mmCIF file of C-alpha atoms in Angstrom:
data_model
loop_
_atom_site.group_PDB
_atom_site.id
_atom_site.type_symbol
_atom_site.label_atom_id
_atom_site.label_comp_id
_atom_site.label_asym_id
_atom_site.label_seq_id
_atom_site.Cartn_x
_atom_site.Cartn_y
_atom_site.Cartn_z
ATOM 1 C CA ALA A 1 26.123 -24.030 -10.656
ATOM 2 C CA VAL A 2 23.841 -21.831 -13.112
ATOM 3 C CA THR A 3 24.370 -23.431 -16.767
ATOM 4 C CA LEU A 4 23.254 -21.704 -20.097
ATOM 5 C CA THR A 5 20.858 -24.416 -20.340
ATOM 6 C CA ALA A 6 19.238 -23.668 -17.005
ATOM 7 C CA LEU A 7 18.838 -19.914 -18.139
ATOM 8 C CA ARG A 8 15.519 -18.761 -19.451
ATOM 9 C CA PRO A 9 14.562 -15.114 -20.766
ATOM 10 C CA SER A 10 12.231 -13.308 -18.033
ATOM 11 C CA THR A 11 8.782 -12.960 -18.607
ATOM 12 C CA ASP A 12 6.334 -10.267 -17.604
ATOM 13 C CA ALA A 13 5.459 -12.283 -14.420
ATOM 14 C CA ASP A 14 8.975 -12.392 -13.606
ATOM 15 C CA ARG A 15 9.473 -8.680 -13.959
ATOM 16 C CA ALA A 16 6.254 -8.020 -12.007
ATOM 17 C CA PHE A 17 7.182 -10.069 -9.069
ATOM 18 C CA ALA A 18 10.821 -8.564 -9.107
ATOM 19 C CA GLU A 19 9.546 -4.784 -8.666
ATOM 20 C CA ALA A 20 6.768 -5.660 -5.958
ATOM 21 C CA VAL A 21 9.839 -7.105 -4.178
ATOM 22 C CA LYS A 22 11.292 -3.856 -4.743
ATOM 23 C CA THR A 23 8.188 -2.052 -3.846
ATOM 24 C CA TYR A 24 7.939 -4.036 -0.676
ATOM 25 C CA ALA A 25 11.442 -3.134 0.486
ATOM 26 C CA ALA A 26 10.835 0.369 0.178
ATOM 27 C CA ALA A 27 7.828 0.255 2.347
ATOM 28 C CA GLU A 28 9.662 -1.349 4.441
ATOM 29 C CA ARG A 29 11.934 1.510 5.163
ATOM 30 C CA ASP A 30 9.362 3.852 5.232
ATOM 31 C CA LEU A 31 7.396 2.108 7.999
ATOM 32 C CA ALA A 32 10.738 1.959 10.097
ATOM 33 C CA LEU A 33 10.806 5.749 9.616
ATOM 34 C CA GLY A 34 7.518 6.388 12.208
ATOM 35 C CA THR A 35 6.156 9.284 10.682
ATOM 36 C CA GLY A 36 2.278 9.663 9.638
ATOM 37 C CA GLU A 37 3.703 10.503 6.119
ATOM 38 C CA ALA A 38 6.188 7.779 5.556
ATOM 39 C CA ARG A 39 3.302 5.118 6.863
ATOM 40 C CA THR A 40 0.962 6.225 4.371
ATOM 41 C CA ARG A 41 3.611 5.508 1.897
ATOM 42 C CA ALA A 42 4.440 2.447 3.426
ATOM 43 C CA LEU A 43 1.091 1.375 3.339
ATOM 44 C CA ALA A 44 0.458 2.219 -0.428
ATOM 45 C CA GLY A 45 3.664 0.423 -1.253
ATOM 46 C CA PHE A 46 2.601 -2.934 0.712
ATOM 47 C CA ARG A 47 -0.927 -3.034 -1.047
ATOM 48 C CA GLN A 48 1.047 -2.587 -4.289
ATOM 49 C CA SER A 49 2.988 -5.768 -3.558
ATOM 50 C CA LEU A 50 0.288 -7.577 -2.203
ATOM 51 C CA ASP A 51 -1.838 -6.983 -5.340
ATOM 52 C CA VAL A 52 0.825 -8.421 -7.528
ATOM 53 C CA TRP A 53 1.235 -11.529 -5.108
ATOM 54 C CA LYS A 54 -2.304 -12.042 -4.884
ATOM 55 C CA ALA A 55 -2.393 -11.752 -8.735
ATOM 56 C CA GLN A 56 0.411 -14.444 -9.008
ATOM 57 C CA GLY A 57 -0.752 -17.061 -6.440
ATOM 58 C CA ALA A 58 2.241 -16.043 -3.944
ATOM 59 C CA ARG A 59 0.779 -17.069 -0.952
ATOM 60 C CA TYR A 60 3.874 -16.808 1.131
ATOM 61 C CA GLU A 61 4.667 -13.201 0.038
ATOM 62 C CA GLN A 62 0.906 -12.179 0.481
ATOM 63 C CA ALA A 63 1.143 -13.038 3.934
ATOM 64 C CA ALA A 64 4.314 -10.958 4.362
ATOM 65 C CA ALA A 65 2.595 -8.272 2.962
ATOM 66 C CA LEU A 66 -0.531 -8.576 4.906
ATOM 67 C CA GLN A 67 1.519 -8.429 8.029
ATOM 68 C CA GLN A 68 3.247 -5.630 7.388
ATOM 69 C CA ILE A 69 -0.003 -3.495 6.535
ATOM 70 C CA GLY A 70 -1.215 -4.952 10.084
ATOM 71 C CA LEU A 71 1.805 -3.537 11.930
ATOM 72 C CA ALA A 72 1.455 -0.466 10.141
ATOM 73 C CA HIS A 73 -2.020 0.239 11.130
ATOM 74 C CA MET A 74 -1.296 -0.926 14.411
ATOM 75 C CA GLN A 75 1.532 1.684 14.687
ATOM 76 C CA ALA A 76 -1.296 3.948 13.907
ATOM 77 C CA ALA A 77 -3.645 2.879 16.331
ATOM 78 C CA ASN A 78 -5.781 1.726 13.871
ATOM 79 C CA LEU A 79 -6.699 -1.453 15.789
ATOM 80 C CA ALA A 80 -9.364 -2.786 13.854
ATOM 81 C CA GLU A 81 -7.690 -2.840 10.704
ATOM 82 C CA ALA A 82 -4.768 -4.364 12.387
ATOM 83 C CA VAL A 83 -6.439 -7.326 13.729
ATOM 84 C CA ALA A 84 -8.163 -8.116 10.504
ATOM 85 C CA ASN A 85 -5.150 -8.171 8.699
ATOM 86 C CA LEU A 86 -2.947 -9.986 11.506
ATOM 87 C CA GLU A 87 -5.677 -12.360 11.186
ATOM 88 C CA GLU A 88 -5.615 -13.051 7.443
ATOM 89 C CA THR A 89 -1.933 -13.190 7.703
ATOM 90 C CA ALA A 90 -1.821 -15.825 10.423
ATOM 91 C CA ARG A 91 -4.579 -18.146 8.503
ATOM 92 C CA LEU A 92 -2.315 -17.754 5.535
ATOM 93 C CA ARG A 93 0.574 -18.628 7.567
ATOM 94 C CA ARG A 94 -1.566 -21.521 8.703
ATOM 95 C CA GLU A 95 -2.209 -22.832 5.369
ATOM 96 C CA ILE A 96 0.974 -22.941 3.878
ATOM 97 C CA GLY A 97 2.559 -24.649 6.593
ATOM 98 C CA ASP A 98 4.374 -22.079 8.471
ATOM 99 C CA PRO A 99 4.135 -22.631 11.920
ATOM 100 C CA TYR A 100 7.370 -19.904 12.548
ATOM 101 C CA GLY A 101 5.232 -17.111 10.679
ATOM 102 C CA GLU A 102 2.201 -17.897 12.136
ATOM 103 C CA GLY A 103 3.496 -17.998 15.674
ATOM 104 C CA VAL A 104 4.732 -14.460 14.775
ATOM 105 C CA ALA A 105 1.747 -13.208 13.427
ATOM 106 C CA LEU A 106 -0.502 -14.733 16.431
ATOM 107 C CA HIS A 107 1.966 -12.969 18.887
ATOM 108 C CA ASN A 108 1.448 -9.505 16.892
ATOM 109 C CA LEU A 109 -2.330 -10.484 16.930
ATOM 110 C CA ALA A 110 -2.305 -10.631 20.784
ATOM 111 C CA SER A 111 -0.558 -7.534 21.082
ATOM 112 C CA THR A 112 -3.004 -5.629 19.260
ATOM 113 C CA HIS A 113 -5.767 -7.370 21.512
ATOM 114 C CA HIS A 114 -3.815 -6.085 24.159
ATOM 115 C CA ARG A 115 -3.945 -2.497 23.187
ATOM 116 C CA ARG A 116 -7.352 -2.880 22.329
ATOM 117 C CA GLY A 117 -8.521 -4.148 25.765
ATOM 118 C CA ASP A 118 -9.497 -7.249 25.008
ATOM 119 C CA TYR A 119 -7.204 -9.197 27.276
ATOM 120 C CA GLU A 120 -9.003 -12.384 27.298
ATOM 121 C CA ALA A 121 -8.456 -12.425 23.401
ATOM 122 C CA SER A 122 -4.929 -11.685 24.015
ATOM 123 C CA VAL A 123 -4.163 -14.023 26.500
ATOM 124 C CA LYS A 124 -5.807 -16.757 23.812
ATOM 125 C CA PHE A 125 -3.736 -15.993 21.205
ATOM 126 C CA TYR A 126 -0.496 -15.668 23.046
ATOM 127 C CA ALA A 127 -1.199 -19.000 24.258
ATOM 128 C CA ARG A 128 -1.536 -20.666 20.508
ATOM 129 C CA ALA A 129 1.795 -18.311 19.677
ATOM 130 C CA LEU A 130 3.453 -19.804 22.721
ATOM 131 C CA GLU A 131 3.009 -23.176 21.633
ATOM 132 C CA LEU A 132 3.873 -22.680 18.116
ATOM 133 C CA ARG A 133 7.397 -20.681 18.974
ATOM 134 C CA ARG A 134 8.132 -23.657 21.209
ATOM 135 C CA GLN A 135 7.204 -26.360 18.696
ATOM 136 C CA VAL A 136 9.646 -24.284 16.149
ATOM 137 C CA GLY A 137 12.597 -23.755 18.648
ATOM 138 C CA ASP A 138 11.996 -19.980 18.546
ATOM 139 C CA ARG A 139 13.384 -19.160 22.053
ATOM 140 C CA GLY A 140 13.794 -15.460 21.588
ATOM 141 C CA GLY A 141 10.341 -15.434 20.027
ATOM 142 C CA GLU A 142 9.158 -17.662 23.334
ATOM 143 C CA ALA A 143 10.344 -15.397 25.775
ATOM 144 C CA TRP A 144 8.718 -12.680 24.113
ATOM 145 C CA THR A 145 5.587 -14.190 23.927
ATOM 146 C CA LEU A 146 5.765 -15.129 27.700
ATOM 147 C CA ILE A 147 6.192 -11.606 28.840
ATOM 148 C CA GLY A 148 2.997 -10.829 26.670
ATOM 149 C CA GLN A 149 0.811 -13.434 28.008
ATOM 150 C CA GLY A 150 1.809 -12.700 31.754
ATOM 151 C CA SER A 151 0.993 -8.655 31.184
ATOM 152 C CA SER A 152 -2.392 -9.693 29.666
ATOM 153 C CA GLY A 153 -3.182 -12.210 31.949
ATOM 154 C CA ALA A 154 -2.393 -10.510 35.054
ATOM 155 C CA ILE A 155 -5.033 -7.565 33.756
ATOM 156 C CA THR A 156 -7.846 -10.432 33.621
ATOM 157 C CA SER A 157 -8.945 -12.199 36.758
ATOM 158 C CA SER A 158 -5.401 -14.223 36.728
ATOM 159 C CA GLY A 159 -3.561 -11.409 38.652
ATOM 160 C CA TRP A 160 0.016 -10.742 38.785
ATOM 161 C CA GLN A 161 0.972 -13.554 41.167
ATOM 162 C CA PRO A 162 0.611 -16.240 38.185
ATOM 163 C CA ALA A 163 2.570 -13.945 35.625
ATOM 164 C CA ILE A 164 5.464 -14.149 37.917
ATOM 165 C CA PRO A 165 6.977 -17.563 36.835
ATOM 166 C CA LEU A 166 6.114 -16.362 33.183
ATOM 167 C CA PHE A 167 8.231 -13.510 33.507
ATOM 168 C CA GLN A 168 10.995 -15.361 35.327
ATOM 169 C CA ARG A 169 11.128 -18.156 32.238
ATOM 170 C CA ALA A 170 11.461 -15.296 29.863
ATOM 171 C CA LEU A 171 14.376 -13.704 31.977
ATOM 172 C CA ASP A 172 15.893 -17.033 32.192
ATOM 173 C CA ILE A 173 15.754 -17.202 28.326
ATOM 174 C CA PHE A 174 16.912 -13.820 27.466
ATOM 175 C CA LYS A 175 19.780 -14.166 29.762
ATOM 176 C CA GLU A 176 20.807 -17.465 27.773
ATOM 177 C CA LEU A 177 20.674 -15.864 24.656
ATOM 178 C CA ARG A 178 22.415 -12.822 25.944
ATOM 179 C CA ASP A 179 19.634 -10.412 24.824
ATOM 180 C CA GLY A 180 20.139 -7.415 27.032
ATOM 181 C CA ARG A 181 17.044 -5.733 25.894
ATOM 182 C CA GLY A 182 14.864 -8.674 26.296
ATOM 183 C CA GLU A 183 16.307 -9.232 29.956
ATOM 184 C CA ALA A 184 15.492 -5.490 30.641
ATOM 185 C CA GLU A 185 12.115 -6.202 29.881
ATOM 186 C CA ALA A 186 11.783 -8.934 31.968
ATOM 187 C CA LEU A 187 13.485 -7.497 34.945
ATOM 188 C CA TYR A 188 10.864 -4.324 34.678
ATOM 189 C CA TYR A 189 8.010 -7.065 34.529
ATOM 190 C CA LEU A 190 9.192 -9.029 37.412
ATOM 191 C CA GLY A 191 9.673 -5.820 39.620
ATOM 192 C CA TYR A 192 6.297 -4.550 38.860
ATOM 193 C CA ALA A 193 4.389 -7.598 39.706
ATOM 194 C CA HIS A 194 6.293 -8.087 43.021
ATOM 195 C CA LYS A 195 5.185 -4.427 43.621
ATOM 196 C CA TRP A 196 1.732 -4.972 42.631
ATOM 197 C CA ILE A 197 1.285 -8.154 45.287
ATOM 198 C CA GLY A 198 2.785 -6.046 47.935
ATOM 199 C CA GLU A 199 6.170 -7.485 47.961
ATOM 200 C CA TYR A 200 8.368 -4.253 47.967
ATOM 201 C CA ASP A 201 12.017 -5.690 48.725
ATOM 202 C CA ARG A 202 11.646 -8.257 46.016
ATOM 203 C CA ALA A 203 10.474 -5.610 43.523
ATOM 204 C CA LEU A 204 13.166 -3.213 44.488
ATOM 205 C CA ALA A 205 15.542 -6.275 43.547
ATOM 206 C CA PHE A 206 14.120 -6.427 39.895
ATOM 207 C CA LEU A 207 13.602 -2.644 39.269
#
């Protein structure tokens, strides 16, 4: 319970932090709109919040803002900027001892490298993300990372055959979690992989 003795007057730092939280929340809403104008507002809001949290040494919040900035750049296809911000996010998450957040950041970083066409880097970051997601028991995240790892790996010298067990594992997890969207995604990739290696009858069972 809160007692009167536990209360203290708010400080300028408290008010600045609270305002940064409001600005961050508004920026999240703007980013979700997906338009160029809204994204510009979102980036300005995230950067404003980031500046406050840097000044206050609020590292967890800094990492959150950096990740959103990275995702905004990814949405706009400014992939070099996305990579830079997501790398910084992953570093901060690691330093503050947040393996769940680091796994998310590494997954997003892997996805960005995939979009850049750097599939070997993508596979490397997906592997690191997968290890962390398993470590913290993030099963949904694990399944999405398995799909990413399989699709990036298939474009490298690995080919689509080794990707099939990854997609199947992802499908199994999504079924257990009753995640219909994830299940549909895994089925699509399983069908595509079987089609690519010439197993057309099996592909039809998934597509």
